[in-house]
Short mmCIF file of C-alpha atoms in Angstrom, two decimals:
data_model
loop_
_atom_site.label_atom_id
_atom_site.label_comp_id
_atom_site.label_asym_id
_atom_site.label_seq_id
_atom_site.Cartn_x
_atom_site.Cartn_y
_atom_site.Cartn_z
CA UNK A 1 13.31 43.52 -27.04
CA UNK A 2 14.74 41.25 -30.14
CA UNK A 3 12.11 42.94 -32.13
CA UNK A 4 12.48 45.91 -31.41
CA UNK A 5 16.25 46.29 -32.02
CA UNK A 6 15.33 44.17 -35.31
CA UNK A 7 13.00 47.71 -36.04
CA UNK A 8 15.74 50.38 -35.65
CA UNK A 9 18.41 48.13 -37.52
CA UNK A 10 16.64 48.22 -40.24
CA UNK A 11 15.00 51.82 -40.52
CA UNK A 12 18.35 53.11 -38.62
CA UNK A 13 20.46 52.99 -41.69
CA UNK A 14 17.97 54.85 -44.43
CA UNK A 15 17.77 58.43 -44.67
CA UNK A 16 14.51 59.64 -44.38
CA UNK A 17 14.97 63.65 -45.51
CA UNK A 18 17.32 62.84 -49.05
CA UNK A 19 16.10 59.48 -49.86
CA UNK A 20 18.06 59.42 -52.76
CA UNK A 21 20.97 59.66 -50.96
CA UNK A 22 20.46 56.58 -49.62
CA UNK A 23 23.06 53.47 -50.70
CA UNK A 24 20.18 50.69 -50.95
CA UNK A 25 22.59 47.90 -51.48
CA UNK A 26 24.48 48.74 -48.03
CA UNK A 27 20.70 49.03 -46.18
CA UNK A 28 19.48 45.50 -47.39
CA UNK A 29 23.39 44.39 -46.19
CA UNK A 30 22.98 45.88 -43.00
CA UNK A 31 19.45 44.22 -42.97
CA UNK A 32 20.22 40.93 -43.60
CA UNK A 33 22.76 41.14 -40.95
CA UNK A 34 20.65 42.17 -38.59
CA UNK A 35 17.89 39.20 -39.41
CA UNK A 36 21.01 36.68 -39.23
CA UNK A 37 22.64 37.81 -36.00
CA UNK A 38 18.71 37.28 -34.21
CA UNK A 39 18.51 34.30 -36.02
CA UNK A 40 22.09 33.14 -35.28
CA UNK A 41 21.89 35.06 -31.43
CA UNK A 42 18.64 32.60 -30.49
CA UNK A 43 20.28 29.32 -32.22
CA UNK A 44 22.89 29.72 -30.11
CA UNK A 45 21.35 30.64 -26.96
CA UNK A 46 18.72 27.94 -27.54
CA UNK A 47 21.62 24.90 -27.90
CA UNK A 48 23.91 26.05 -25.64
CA UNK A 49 21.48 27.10 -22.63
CA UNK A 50 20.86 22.98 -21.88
CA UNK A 51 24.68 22.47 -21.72
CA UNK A 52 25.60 25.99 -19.45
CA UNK A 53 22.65 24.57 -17.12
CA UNK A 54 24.49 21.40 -16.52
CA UNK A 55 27.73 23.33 -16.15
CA UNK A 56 26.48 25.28 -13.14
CA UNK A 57 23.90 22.96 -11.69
CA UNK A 58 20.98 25.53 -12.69
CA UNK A 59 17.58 25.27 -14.39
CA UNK A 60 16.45 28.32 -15.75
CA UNK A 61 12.52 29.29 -15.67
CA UNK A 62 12.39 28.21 -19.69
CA UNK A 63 13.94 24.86 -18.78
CA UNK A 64 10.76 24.33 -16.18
CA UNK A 65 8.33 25.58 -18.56
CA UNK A 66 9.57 22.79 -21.16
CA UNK A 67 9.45 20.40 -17.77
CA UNK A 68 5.64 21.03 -17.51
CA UNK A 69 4.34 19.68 -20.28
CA UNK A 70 1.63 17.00 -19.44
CA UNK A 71 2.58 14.75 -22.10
CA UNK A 72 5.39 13.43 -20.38
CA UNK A 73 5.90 9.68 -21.28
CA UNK A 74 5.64 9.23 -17.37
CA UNK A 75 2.59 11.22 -16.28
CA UNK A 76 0.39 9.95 -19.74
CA UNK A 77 1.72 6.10 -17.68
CA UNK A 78 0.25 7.82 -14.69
CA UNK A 79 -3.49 9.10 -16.47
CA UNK A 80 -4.24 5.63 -17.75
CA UNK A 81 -2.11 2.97 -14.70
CA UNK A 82 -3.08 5.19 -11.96
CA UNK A 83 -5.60 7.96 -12.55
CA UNK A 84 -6.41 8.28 -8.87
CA UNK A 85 -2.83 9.36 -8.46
CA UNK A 86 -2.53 11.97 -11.67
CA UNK A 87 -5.71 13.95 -10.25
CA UNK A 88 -3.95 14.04 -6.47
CA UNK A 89 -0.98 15.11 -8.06
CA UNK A 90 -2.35 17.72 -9.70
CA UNK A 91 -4.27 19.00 -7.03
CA UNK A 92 -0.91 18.96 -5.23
CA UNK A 93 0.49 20.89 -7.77
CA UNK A 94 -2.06 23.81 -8.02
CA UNK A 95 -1.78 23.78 -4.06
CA UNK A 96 2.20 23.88 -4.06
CA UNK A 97 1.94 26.44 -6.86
CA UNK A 98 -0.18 29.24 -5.01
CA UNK A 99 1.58 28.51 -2.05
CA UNK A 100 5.19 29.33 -2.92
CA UNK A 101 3.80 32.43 -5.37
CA UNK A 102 2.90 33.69 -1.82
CA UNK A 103 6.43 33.69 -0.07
CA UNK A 104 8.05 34.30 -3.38
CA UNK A 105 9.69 30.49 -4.01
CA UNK A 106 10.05 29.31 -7.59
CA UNK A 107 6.56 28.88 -8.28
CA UNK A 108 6.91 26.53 -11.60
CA UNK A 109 9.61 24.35 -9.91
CA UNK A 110 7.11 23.48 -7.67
CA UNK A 111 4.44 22.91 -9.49
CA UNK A 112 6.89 20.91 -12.11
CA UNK A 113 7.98 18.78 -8.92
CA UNK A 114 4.43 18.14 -8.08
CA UNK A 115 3.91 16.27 -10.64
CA UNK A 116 6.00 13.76 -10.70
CA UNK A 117 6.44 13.40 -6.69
CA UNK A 118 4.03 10.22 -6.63
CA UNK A 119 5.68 8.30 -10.02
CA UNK A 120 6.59 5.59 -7.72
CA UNK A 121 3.04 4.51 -7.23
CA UNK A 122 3.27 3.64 -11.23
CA UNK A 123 4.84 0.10 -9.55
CA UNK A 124 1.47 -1.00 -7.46
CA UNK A 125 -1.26 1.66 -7.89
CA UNK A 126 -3.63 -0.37 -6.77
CA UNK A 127 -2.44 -0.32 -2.78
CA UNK A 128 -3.10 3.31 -2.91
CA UNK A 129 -5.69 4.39 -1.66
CA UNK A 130 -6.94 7.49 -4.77
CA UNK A 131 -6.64 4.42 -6.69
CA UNK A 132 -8.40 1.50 -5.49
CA UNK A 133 -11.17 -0.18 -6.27
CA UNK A 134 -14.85 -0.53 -4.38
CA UNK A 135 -14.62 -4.16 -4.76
CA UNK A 136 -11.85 -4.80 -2.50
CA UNK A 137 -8.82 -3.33 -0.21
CA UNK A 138 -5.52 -5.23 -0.89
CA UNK A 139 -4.10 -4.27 2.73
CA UNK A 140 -7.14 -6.31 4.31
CA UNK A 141 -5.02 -9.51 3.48
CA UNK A 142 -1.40 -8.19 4.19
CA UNK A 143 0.22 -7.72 7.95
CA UNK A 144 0.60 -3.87 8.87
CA UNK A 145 4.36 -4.37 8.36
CA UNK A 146 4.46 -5.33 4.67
CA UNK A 147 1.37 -2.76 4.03
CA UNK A 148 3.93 -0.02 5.54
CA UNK A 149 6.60 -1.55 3.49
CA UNK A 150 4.66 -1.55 0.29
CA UNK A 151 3.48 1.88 1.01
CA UNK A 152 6.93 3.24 2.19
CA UNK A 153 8.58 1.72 -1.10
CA UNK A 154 6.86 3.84 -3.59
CA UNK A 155 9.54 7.04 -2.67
CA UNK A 156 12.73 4.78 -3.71
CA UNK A 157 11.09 3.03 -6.75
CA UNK A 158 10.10 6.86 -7.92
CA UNK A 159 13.40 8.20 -7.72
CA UNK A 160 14.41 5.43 -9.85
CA UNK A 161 11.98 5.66 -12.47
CA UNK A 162 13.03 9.49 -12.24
CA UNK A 163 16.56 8.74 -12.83
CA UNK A 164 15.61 5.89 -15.93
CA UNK A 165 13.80 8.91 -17.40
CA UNK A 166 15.95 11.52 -16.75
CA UNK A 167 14.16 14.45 -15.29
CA UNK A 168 15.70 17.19 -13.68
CA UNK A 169 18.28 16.27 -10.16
CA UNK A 170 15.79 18.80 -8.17
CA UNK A 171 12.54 16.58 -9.17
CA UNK A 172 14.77 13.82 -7.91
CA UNK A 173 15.43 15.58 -5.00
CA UNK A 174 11.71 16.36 -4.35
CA UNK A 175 10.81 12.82 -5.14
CA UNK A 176 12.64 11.39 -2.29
CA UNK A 177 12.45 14.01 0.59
CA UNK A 178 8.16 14.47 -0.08
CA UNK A 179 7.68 12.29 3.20
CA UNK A 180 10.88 12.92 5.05
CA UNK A 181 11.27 10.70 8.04
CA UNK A 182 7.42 10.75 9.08
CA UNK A 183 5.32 8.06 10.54
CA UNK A 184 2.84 6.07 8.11
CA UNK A 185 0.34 6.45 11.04
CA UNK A 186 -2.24 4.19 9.81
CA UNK A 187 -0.41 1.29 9.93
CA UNK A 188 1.39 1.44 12.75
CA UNK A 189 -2.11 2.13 14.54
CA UNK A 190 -2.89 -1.08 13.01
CA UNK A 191 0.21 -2.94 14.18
CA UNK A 192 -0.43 -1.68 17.82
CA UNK A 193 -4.06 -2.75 17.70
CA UNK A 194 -2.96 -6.28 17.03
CA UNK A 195 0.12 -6.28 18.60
CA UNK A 196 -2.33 -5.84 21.98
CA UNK A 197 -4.56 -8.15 20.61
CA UNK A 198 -1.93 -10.81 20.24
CA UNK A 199 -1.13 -9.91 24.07
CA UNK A 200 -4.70 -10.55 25.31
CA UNK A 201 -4.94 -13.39 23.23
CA UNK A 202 -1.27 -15.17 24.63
CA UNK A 203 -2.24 -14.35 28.48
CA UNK A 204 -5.30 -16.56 27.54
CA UNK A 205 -2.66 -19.49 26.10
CA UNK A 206 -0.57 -18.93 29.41
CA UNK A 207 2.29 -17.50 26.69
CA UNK A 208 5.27 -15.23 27.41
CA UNK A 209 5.05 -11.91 26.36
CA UNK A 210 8.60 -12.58 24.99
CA UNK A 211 7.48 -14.64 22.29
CA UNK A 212 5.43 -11.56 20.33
CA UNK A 213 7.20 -9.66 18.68
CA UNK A 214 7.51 -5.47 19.66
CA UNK A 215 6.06 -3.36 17.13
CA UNK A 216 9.07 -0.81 16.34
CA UNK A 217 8.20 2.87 14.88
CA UNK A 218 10.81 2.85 12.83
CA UNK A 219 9.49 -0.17 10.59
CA UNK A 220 6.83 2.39 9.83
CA UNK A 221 8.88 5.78 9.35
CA UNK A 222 10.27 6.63 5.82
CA UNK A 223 13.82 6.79 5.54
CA UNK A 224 13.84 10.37 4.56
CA UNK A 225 16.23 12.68 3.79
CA UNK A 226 13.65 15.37 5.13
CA UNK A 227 12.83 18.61 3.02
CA UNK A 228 16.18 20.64 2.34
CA UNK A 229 14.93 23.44 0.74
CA UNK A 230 11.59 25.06 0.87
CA UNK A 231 10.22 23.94 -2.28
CA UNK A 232 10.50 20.33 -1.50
CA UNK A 233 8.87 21.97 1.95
CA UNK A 234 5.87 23.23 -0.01
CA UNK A 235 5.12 19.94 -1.95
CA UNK A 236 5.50 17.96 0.69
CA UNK A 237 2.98 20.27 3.13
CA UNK A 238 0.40 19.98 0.11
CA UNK A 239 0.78 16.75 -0.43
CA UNK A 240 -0.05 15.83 2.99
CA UNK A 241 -2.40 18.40 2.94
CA UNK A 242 -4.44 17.32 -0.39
CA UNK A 243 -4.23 13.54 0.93
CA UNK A 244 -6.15 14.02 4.19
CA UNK A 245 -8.85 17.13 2.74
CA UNK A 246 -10.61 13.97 0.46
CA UNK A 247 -11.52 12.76 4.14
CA UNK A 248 -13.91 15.66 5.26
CA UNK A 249 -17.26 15.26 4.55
CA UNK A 250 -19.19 18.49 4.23
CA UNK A 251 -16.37 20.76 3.76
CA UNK A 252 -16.24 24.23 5.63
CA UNK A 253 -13.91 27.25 6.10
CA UNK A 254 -13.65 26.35 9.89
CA UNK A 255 -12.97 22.41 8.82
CA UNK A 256 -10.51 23.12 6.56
CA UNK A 257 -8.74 26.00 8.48
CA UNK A 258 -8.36 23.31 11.09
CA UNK A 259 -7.46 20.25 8.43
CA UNK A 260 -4.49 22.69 8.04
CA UNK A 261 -3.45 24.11 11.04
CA UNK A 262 -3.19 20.90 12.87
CA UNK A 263 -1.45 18.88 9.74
CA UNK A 264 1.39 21.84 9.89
CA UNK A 265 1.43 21.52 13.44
CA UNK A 266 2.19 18.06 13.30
CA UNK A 267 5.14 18.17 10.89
CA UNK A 268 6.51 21.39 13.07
CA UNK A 269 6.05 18.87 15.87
CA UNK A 270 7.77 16.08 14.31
CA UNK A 271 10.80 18.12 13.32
CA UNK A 272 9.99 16.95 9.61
CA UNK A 273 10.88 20.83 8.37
CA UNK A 274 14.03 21.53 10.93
CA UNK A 275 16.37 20.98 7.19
CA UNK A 276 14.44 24.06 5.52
CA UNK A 277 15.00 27.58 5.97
CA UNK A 278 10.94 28.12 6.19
CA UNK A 279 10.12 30.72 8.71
CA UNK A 280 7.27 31.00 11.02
CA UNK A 281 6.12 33.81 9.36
CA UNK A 282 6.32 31.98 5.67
CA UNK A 283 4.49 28.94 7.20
CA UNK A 284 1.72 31.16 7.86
CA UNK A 285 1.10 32.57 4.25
CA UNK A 286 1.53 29.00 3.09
CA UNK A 287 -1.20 27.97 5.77
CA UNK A 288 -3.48 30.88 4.60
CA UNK A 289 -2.50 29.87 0.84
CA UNK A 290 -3.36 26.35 1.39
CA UNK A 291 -6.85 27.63 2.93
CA UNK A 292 -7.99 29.90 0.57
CA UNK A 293 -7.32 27.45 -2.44
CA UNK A 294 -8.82 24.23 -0.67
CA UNK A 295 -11.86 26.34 0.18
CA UNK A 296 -12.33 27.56 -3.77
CA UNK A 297 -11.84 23.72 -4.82
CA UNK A 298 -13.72 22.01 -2.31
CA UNK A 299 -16.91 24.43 -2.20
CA UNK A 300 -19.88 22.39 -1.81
CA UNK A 301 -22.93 22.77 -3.83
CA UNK A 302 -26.78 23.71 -2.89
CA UNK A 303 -29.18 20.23 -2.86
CA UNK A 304 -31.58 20.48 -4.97
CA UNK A 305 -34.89 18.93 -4.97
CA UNK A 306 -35.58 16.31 -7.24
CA UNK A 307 -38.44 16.82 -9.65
CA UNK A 308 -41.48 14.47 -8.66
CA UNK A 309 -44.57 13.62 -10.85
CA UNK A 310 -46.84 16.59 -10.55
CA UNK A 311 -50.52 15.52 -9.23
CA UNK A 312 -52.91 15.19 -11.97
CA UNK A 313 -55.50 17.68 -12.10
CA UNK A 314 -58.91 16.20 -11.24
CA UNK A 315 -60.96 16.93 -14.52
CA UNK A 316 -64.73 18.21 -14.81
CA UNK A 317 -65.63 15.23 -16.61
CA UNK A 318 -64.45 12.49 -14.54
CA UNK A 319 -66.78 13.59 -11.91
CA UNK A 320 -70.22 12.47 -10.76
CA UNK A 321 -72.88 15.15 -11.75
CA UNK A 322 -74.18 14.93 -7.94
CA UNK A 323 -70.29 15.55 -7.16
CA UNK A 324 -70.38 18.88 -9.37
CA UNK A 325 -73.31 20.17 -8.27
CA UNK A 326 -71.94 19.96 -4.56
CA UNK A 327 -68.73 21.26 -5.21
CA UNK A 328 -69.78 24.17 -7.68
CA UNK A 329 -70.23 27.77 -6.46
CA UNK A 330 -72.86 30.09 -6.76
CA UNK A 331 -72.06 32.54 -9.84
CA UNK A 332 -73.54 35.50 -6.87
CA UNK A 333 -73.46 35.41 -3.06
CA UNK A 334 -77.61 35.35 -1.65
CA UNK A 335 -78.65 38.66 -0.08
CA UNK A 336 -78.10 39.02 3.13
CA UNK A 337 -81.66 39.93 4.81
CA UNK A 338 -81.87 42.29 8.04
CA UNK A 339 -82.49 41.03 10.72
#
């Protein structure tokens, strides 16, 4: 549109039927002034758009775009301290993105979020599971408690290393409502398991059951806030989502339509999404978003056969001239006499 005003400023002014009417000093005036004022117009719009944004609490679309950019100092930390966790993050995002395209959220603000939802893992990436080693699991010599505490930990110490870097209040935001109050299942599975082991094992020792120690759910929920808004919805859905699809082995429309129907169910379930104005309706397009996008990234590929040595061709010469003569056919079939 600049551009095009730029175009008639400047061919407004002459007069194309008497051109020598025209006042050519007045025309490359009026010209200049009209290259200035789009020069001066985007200046102006460019420096004082940051400061209007933290007037009114608002990021514009150009302000995520800038956001984006991969070369954050954070994320390039992320690609070489925890690579497991850049490539789930991005998966996350491209998930988040489609999604909220489909029930007409901010699209970018999402995928922006995504991005940096897991920085917190930057602190011990190596007690995460996308980025551990074969050698080893770390949690095999910790108590289910301080796993779950370790684990749990990674949403504060990400909003801090959000806030030391400055990004955006709404990545902030994102950052620490991604796992809402829910359950880190694994480990409290774990704690159960040994809490009744513990039991067996003190009935054996003639010990009261008073002297082990309950194992209490809420030592294994995060502290939340849950989603507010349905972005932070989204990214958290896909990041749960994302997390448990690198479990399914042979990957199929019917395994992943299921993957996702039950992991919504369970968040509906555990009121994780009773703070965002998500509808029914709008989880559905996400669930069918989430499908069709897992399906196109987690396609599997046709086996094929490996190439074996070919067998060697038995050759005239290696054989036995008794051999040949047995084996070789007559040039003509004999007549076949009447009987």
């Amino acid at each position: 549109i600049w551009l095009l005003s730029l175009t008639f400023g400047l061919i407004g002014p002459i007069n194309w039927f008497y051109p020598t009417a025209n006042d050519w000093g007045m025309i490359g005036l009026q010209s200049a002034l009209a290259i200035g004022n789009g020069i001066v117009t985007a200046t102006i719009v460019g420096g004082v758009l940051p400061m209007l944004e933290n007037v009114f609490g608002i990021t514009t679309d150009i302000s995520w775009l800038e956001a984006s950019d991969l070369n954050h100092p954070l994320l390039r930390r992320m690609t070489i301290e925890a690579p497991g966790t850049y490539h789930h993050s991005l998966v996350v995002a491209n998930l988040a993105e489609a999604a909220a395209e489909a029930i007409g959220a901010n699209a970018t603000l999402c995928r922006v979020c995504s991005y940096f939802h897991d920085v917190g893992k930057l602190v011990k990436p190596e007690y995460f599971t996308e980025n551990m080693s074969f050698e080893r699991n770390p949690h095999d010599d910790l108590a289910p408690t301080m796993s779950a505490l370790i684990i749990i930990a990674h949403v504060k110490e990400g909003v801090d290393l959000a806030l030391k870097y400055r990004l955006n209040q709404r990545i902030i935001d994102i950052i620490q409502e991604h796992h809402g109050t829910s359950l880190v299942r694994y480990f409290y599975q774990r704690a159960l398991q040994q809490h009744e082991d513990a039991r067996a094992g003190g009935k054996i020792m003639k010990l009261r059951e008073d002297d082990i120690p309950e194992v209490k759910e809420e030592s294994f929920r995060y502290s939340g806030p849950k989603p507010q808004t349905k972005e932070s919805a989204i990214v958290s859905l896909a990041d749960t989502i994302e997390s448990a699809s690198r479990s399914l082995e042979k990957p199929t429309p019917q395994k992943i339509e299921t993957l996702v129907n039950e992991l919504i169910d369970e968040r509906i379930s555990d009121r994780q999404l009773d703070d965002c104005d998500l509808t029914l309706g709008e989880l559905k397009i996400i669930a069918d978003r989430f499908r069709f996008t897992l399906l196109s990234m987690l396609h599997t590929r046709i086996a094929y056969p490996k190439a074996g040595p070919k067998p060697a061709a038995p050759r005239d010469e290696t054989l036995r001239p008794d051999v040949m003569a047995a084996t070789r056919k007559p040039e003509t079939a004999p007549p076949v006499s009447a009987a």
